[in-house]
Short mmCIF file of C-alpha atoms and ligand atoms in Angstrom, two decimals:
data_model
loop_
_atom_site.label_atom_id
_atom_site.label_comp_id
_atom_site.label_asym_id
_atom_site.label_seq_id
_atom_site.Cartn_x
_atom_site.Cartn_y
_atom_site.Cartn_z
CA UNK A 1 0.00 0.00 0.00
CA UNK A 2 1.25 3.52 -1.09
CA UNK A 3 0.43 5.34 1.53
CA UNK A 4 1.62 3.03 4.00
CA UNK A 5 5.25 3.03 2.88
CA UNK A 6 5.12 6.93 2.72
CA UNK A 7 4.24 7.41 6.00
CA UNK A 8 6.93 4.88 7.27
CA UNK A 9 9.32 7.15 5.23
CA UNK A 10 8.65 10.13 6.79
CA UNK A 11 8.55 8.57 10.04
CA UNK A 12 12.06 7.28 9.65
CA UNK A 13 13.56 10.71 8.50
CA UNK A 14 11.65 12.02 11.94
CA UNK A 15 13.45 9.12 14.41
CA UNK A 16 16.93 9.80 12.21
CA UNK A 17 16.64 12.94 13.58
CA UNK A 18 16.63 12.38 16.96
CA UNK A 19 20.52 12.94 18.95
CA UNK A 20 22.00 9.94 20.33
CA UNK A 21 21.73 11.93 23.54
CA UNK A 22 17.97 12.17 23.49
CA UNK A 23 17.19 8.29 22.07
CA UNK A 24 19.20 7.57 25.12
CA UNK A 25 17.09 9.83 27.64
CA UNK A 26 13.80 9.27 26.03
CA UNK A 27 14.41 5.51 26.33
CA UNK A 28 15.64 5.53 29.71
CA UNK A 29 12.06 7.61 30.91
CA UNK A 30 9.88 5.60 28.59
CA UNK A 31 11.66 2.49 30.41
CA UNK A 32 11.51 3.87 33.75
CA UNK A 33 7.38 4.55 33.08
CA UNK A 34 7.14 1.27 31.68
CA UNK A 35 8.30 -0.34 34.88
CA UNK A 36 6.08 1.63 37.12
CA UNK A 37 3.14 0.54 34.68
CA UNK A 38 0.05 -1.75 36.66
CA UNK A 39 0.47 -4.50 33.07
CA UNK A 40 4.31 -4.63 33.76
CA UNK A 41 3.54 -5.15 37.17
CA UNK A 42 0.97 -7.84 36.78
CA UNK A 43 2.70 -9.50 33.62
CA UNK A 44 5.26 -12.29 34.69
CA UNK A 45 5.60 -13.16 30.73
CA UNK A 46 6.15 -10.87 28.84
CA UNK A 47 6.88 -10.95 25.44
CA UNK A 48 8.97 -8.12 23.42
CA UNK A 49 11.19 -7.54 20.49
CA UNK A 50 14.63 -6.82 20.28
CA UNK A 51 15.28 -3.49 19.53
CA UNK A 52 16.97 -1.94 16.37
CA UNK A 53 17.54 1.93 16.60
CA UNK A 54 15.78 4.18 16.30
CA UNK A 55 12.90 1.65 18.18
CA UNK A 56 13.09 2.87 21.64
CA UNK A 57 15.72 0.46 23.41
CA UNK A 58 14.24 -2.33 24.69
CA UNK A 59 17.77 -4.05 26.01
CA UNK A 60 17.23 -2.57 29.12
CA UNK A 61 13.83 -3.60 29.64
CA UNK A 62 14.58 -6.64 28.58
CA UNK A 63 17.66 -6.67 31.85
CA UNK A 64 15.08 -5.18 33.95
CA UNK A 65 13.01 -7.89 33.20
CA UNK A 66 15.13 -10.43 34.62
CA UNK A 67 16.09 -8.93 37.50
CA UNK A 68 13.06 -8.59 38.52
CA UNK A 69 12.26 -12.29 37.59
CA UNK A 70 10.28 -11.74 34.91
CA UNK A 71 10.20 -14.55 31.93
CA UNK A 72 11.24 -12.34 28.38
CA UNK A 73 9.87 -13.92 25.38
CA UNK A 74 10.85 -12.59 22.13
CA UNK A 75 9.76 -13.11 17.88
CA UNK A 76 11.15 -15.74 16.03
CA UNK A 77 9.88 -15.02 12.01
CA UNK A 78 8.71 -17.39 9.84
CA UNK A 79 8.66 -15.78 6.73
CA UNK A 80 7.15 -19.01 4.67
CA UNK A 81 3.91 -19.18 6.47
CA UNK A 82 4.75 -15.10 7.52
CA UNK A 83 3.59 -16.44 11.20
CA UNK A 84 5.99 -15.64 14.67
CA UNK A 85 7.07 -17.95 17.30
CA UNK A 86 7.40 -16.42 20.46
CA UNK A 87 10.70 -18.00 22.68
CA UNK A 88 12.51 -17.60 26.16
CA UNK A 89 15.64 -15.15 25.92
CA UNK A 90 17.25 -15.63 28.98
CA UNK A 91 20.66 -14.40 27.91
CA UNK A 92 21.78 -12.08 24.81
CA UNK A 93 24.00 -14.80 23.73
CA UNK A 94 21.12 -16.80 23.00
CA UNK A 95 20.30 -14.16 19.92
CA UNK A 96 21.81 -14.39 16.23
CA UNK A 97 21.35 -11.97 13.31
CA UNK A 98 18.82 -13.29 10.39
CA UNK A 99 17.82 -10.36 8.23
CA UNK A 100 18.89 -6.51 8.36
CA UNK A 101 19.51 -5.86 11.35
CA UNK A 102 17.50 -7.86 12.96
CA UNK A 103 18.39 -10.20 16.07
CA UNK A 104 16.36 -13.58 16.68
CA UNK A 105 16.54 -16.34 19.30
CA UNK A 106 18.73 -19.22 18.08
CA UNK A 107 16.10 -22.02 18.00
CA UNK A 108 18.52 -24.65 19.32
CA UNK A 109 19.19 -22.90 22.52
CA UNK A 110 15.50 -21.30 23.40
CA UNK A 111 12.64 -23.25 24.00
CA UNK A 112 9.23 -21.70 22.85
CA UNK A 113 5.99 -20.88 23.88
CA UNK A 114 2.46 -21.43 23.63
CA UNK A 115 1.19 -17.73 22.86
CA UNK A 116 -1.31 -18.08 25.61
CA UNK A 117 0.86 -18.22 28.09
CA UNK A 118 2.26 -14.40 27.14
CA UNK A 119 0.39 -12.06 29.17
CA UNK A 120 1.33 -8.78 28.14
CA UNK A 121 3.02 -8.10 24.41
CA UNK A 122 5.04 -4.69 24.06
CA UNK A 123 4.18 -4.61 20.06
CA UNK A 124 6.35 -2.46 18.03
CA UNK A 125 5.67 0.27 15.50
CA UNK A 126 6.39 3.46 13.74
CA UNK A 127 3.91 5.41 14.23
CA UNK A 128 0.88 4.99 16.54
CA UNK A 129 -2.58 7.28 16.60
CA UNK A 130 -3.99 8.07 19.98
CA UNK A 131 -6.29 5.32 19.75
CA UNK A 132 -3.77 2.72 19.62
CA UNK A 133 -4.05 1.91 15.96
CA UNK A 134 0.00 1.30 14.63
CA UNK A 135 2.15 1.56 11.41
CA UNK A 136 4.35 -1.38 11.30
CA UNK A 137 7.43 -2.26 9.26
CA UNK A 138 5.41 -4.03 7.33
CA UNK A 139 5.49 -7.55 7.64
CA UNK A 140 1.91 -7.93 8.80
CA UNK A 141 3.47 -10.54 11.46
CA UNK A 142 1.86 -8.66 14.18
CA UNK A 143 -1.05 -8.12 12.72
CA UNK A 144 -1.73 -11.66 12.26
CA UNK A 145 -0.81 -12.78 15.56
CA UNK A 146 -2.83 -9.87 17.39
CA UNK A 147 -5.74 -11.88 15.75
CA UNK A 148 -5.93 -14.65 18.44
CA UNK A 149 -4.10 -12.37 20.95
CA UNK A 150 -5.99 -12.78 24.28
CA UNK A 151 -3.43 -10.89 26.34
CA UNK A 152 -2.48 -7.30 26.95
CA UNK A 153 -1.04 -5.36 24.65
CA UNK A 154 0.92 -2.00 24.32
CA UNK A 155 3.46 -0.18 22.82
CA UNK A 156 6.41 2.28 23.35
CA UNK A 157 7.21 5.10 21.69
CA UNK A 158 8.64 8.48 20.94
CA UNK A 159 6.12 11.00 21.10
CA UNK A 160 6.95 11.96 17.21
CA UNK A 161 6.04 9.00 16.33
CA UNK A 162 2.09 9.79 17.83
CA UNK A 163 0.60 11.04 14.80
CA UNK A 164 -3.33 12.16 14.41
CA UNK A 165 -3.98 9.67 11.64
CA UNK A 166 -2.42 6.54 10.03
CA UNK A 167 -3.47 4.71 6.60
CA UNK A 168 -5.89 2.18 8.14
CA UNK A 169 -6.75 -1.34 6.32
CA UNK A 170 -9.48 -3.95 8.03
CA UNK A 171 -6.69 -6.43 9.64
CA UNK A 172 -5.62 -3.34 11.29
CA UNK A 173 -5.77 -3.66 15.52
CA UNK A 174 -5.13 -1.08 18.08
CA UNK A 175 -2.73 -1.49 21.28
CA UNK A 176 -4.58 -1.21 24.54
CA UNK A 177 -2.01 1.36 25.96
CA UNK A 178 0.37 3.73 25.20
CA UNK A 179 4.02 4.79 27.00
CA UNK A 180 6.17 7.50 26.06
CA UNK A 181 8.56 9.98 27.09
CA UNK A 182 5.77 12.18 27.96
CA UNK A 183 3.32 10.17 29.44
CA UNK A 184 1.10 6.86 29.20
CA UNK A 185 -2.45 6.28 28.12
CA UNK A 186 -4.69 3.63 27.33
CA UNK A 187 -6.36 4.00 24.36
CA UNK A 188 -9.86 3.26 24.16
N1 FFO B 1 13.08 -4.92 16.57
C1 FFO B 1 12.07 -5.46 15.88
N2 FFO B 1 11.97 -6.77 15.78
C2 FFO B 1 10.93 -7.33 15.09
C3 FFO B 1 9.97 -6.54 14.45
C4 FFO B 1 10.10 -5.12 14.56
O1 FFO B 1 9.30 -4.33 14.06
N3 FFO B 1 11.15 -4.64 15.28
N4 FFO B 1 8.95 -7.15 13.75
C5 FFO B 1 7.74 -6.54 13.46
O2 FFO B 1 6.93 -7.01 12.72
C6 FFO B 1 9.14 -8.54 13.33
C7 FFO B 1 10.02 -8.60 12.11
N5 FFO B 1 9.41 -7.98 11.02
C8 FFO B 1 9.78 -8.13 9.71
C9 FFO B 1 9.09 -7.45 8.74
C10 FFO B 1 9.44 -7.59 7.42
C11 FFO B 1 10.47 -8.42 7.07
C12 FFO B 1 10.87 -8.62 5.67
O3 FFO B 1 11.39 -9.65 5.30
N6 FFO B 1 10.66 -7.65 4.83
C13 FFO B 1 11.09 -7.70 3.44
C14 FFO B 1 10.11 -8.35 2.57
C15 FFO B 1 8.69 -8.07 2.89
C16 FFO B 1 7.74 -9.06 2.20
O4 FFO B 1 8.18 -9.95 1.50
O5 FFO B 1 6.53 -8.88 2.43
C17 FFO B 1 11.43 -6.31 2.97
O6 FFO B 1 10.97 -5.34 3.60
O7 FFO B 1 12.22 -6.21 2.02
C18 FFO B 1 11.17 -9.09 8.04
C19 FFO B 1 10.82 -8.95 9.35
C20 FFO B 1 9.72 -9.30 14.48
N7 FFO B 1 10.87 -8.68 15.02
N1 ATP B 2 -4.39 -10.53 9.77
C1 ATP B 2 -3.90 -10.59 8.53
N2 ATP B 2 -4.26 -11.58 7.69
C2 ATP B 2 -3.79 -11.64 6.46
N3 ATP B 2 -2.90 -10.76 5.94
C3 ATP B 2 -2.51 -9.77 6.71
C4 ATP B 2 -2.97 -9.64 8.05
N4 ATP B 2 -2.37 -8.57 8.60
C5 ATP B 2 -1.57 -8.06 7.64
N5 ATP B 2 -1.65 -8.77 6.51
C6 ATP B 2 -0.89 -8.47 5.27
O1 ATP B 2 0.48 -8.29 5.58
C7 ATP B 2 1.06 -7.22 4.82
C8 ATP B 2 1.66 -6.16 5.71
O2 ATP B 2 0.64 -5.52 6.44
P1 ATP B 2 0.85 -4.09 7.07
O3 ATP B 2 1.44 -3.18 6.05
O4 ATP B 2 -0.39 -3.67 7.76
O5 ATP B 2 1.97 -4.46 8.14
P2 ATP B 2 2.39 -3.74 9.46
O6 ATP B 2 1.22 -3.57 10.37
O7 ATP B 2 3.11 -2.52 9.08
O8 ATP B 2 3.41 -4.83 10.00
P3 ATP B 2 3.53 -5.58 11.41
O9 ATP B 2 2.15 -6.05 11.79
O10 ATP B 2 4.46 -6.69 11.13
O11 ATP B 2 4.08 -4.61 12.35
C9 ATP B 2 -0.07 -6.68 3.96
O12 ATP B 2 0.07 -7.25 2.67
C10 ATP B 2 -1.32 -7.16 4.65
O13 ATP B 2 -2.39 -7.30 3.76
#
């Protein structure tokens, strides 16, 4: 779609243009409102992605995470039936690079699990409307597996990348809640 892959153009130019300085801040306070967040709180597995800048940093969420005992589960693609796996990272050794940048778990070394057991998915995206709806990198992988989703979901971001409207298509699903470096709402 067109309009899709302009939008995620001109949201990429915006993120480019953030300082290394303020990635690094913005992360840090999304991260710190993340933790203080009633769904991080109640979540023991949590599943997330592993994140490629300029996605807000997820590493140290993901070391947070553990420390606190959490369980971190994290995509696996498979392109052929363009489906995800979700599998325990319990250490960043356990993580190769696939495609672009990209990191995955190593399949020999993580065991994986049954998507009902995640109970609260940190989805990513590009750009997000108040209302939760997201622009993806296009994939559709979440979109698919936000079908038969039955935990919580939401998503982190800059707050450039909250726009007032996004190209919308049917299989299009909205994120419960919203965190970023200015604040944290849920969306419907
Ligand atoms: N850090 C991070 N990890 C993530 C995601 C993400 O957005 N961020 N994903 C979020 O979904 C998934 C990966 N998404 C992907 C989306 C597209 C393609 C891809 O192969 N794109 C090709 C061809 C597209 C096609 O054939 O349809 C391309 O763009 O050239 C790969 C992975 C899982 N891991
Ligand atoms: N639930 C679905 N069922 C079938 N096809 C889908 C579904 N969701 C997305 N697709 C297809 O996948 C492709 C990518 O969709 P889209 O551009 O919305 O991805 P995205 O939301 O940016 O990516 P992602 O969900 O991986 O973050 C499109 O061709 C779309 O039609």
């Amino acid at each position: 779609m067109i309009e899709k892959s302009a939008c995620r153009k001109e949201m990429k130019g915006k993120l480019q243009a953030i300082s290394k300085a303020h990635y690094e801040h913005y992360s840090y306070q999304i991260a710190q409102r993340l933790y203080e967040d009633s769904l991080w709180k109640s979540a023991q597995i949590i599943g997330i992605t592993i994140s490629n800048p300029p996605e807000v940093d997820t590493y140290q969420i993901i070391r947070q995470a553990w420390n606190e005992g959490k369980t971190i589960v994290i995509p696996k693609c498979l392109p052929k039936e363009k489906r995800m796996d979700f599998r325990i990272l319990e250490r960043f050794d356990q993580l190769e690079s696939v495609y672009f940048n990209l990191l995955e778990p190593i399949t020999e070394k993580t065991k994986r699990v049954n998507p009902s057991e995640i109970e609260l998915l940190i989805v990513p995206g590009l750009a997000f409307t108040k209302d939760g709806y997201r622009l993806g990198v296009g994939g559709g992988y979440y979109d698919r597996f936000l079908e038969s989703f039955k935990g919580k979901t939401l998503s982190l971001a800059f707050q450039v990348q909250i726009v007032n409207d996004l190209p919308k298509e049917p299989h299009d699903l909205p994120v419960e809640k919203l965190i970023t470096n200015e604040g944290s709402f849920f969306t419907s």
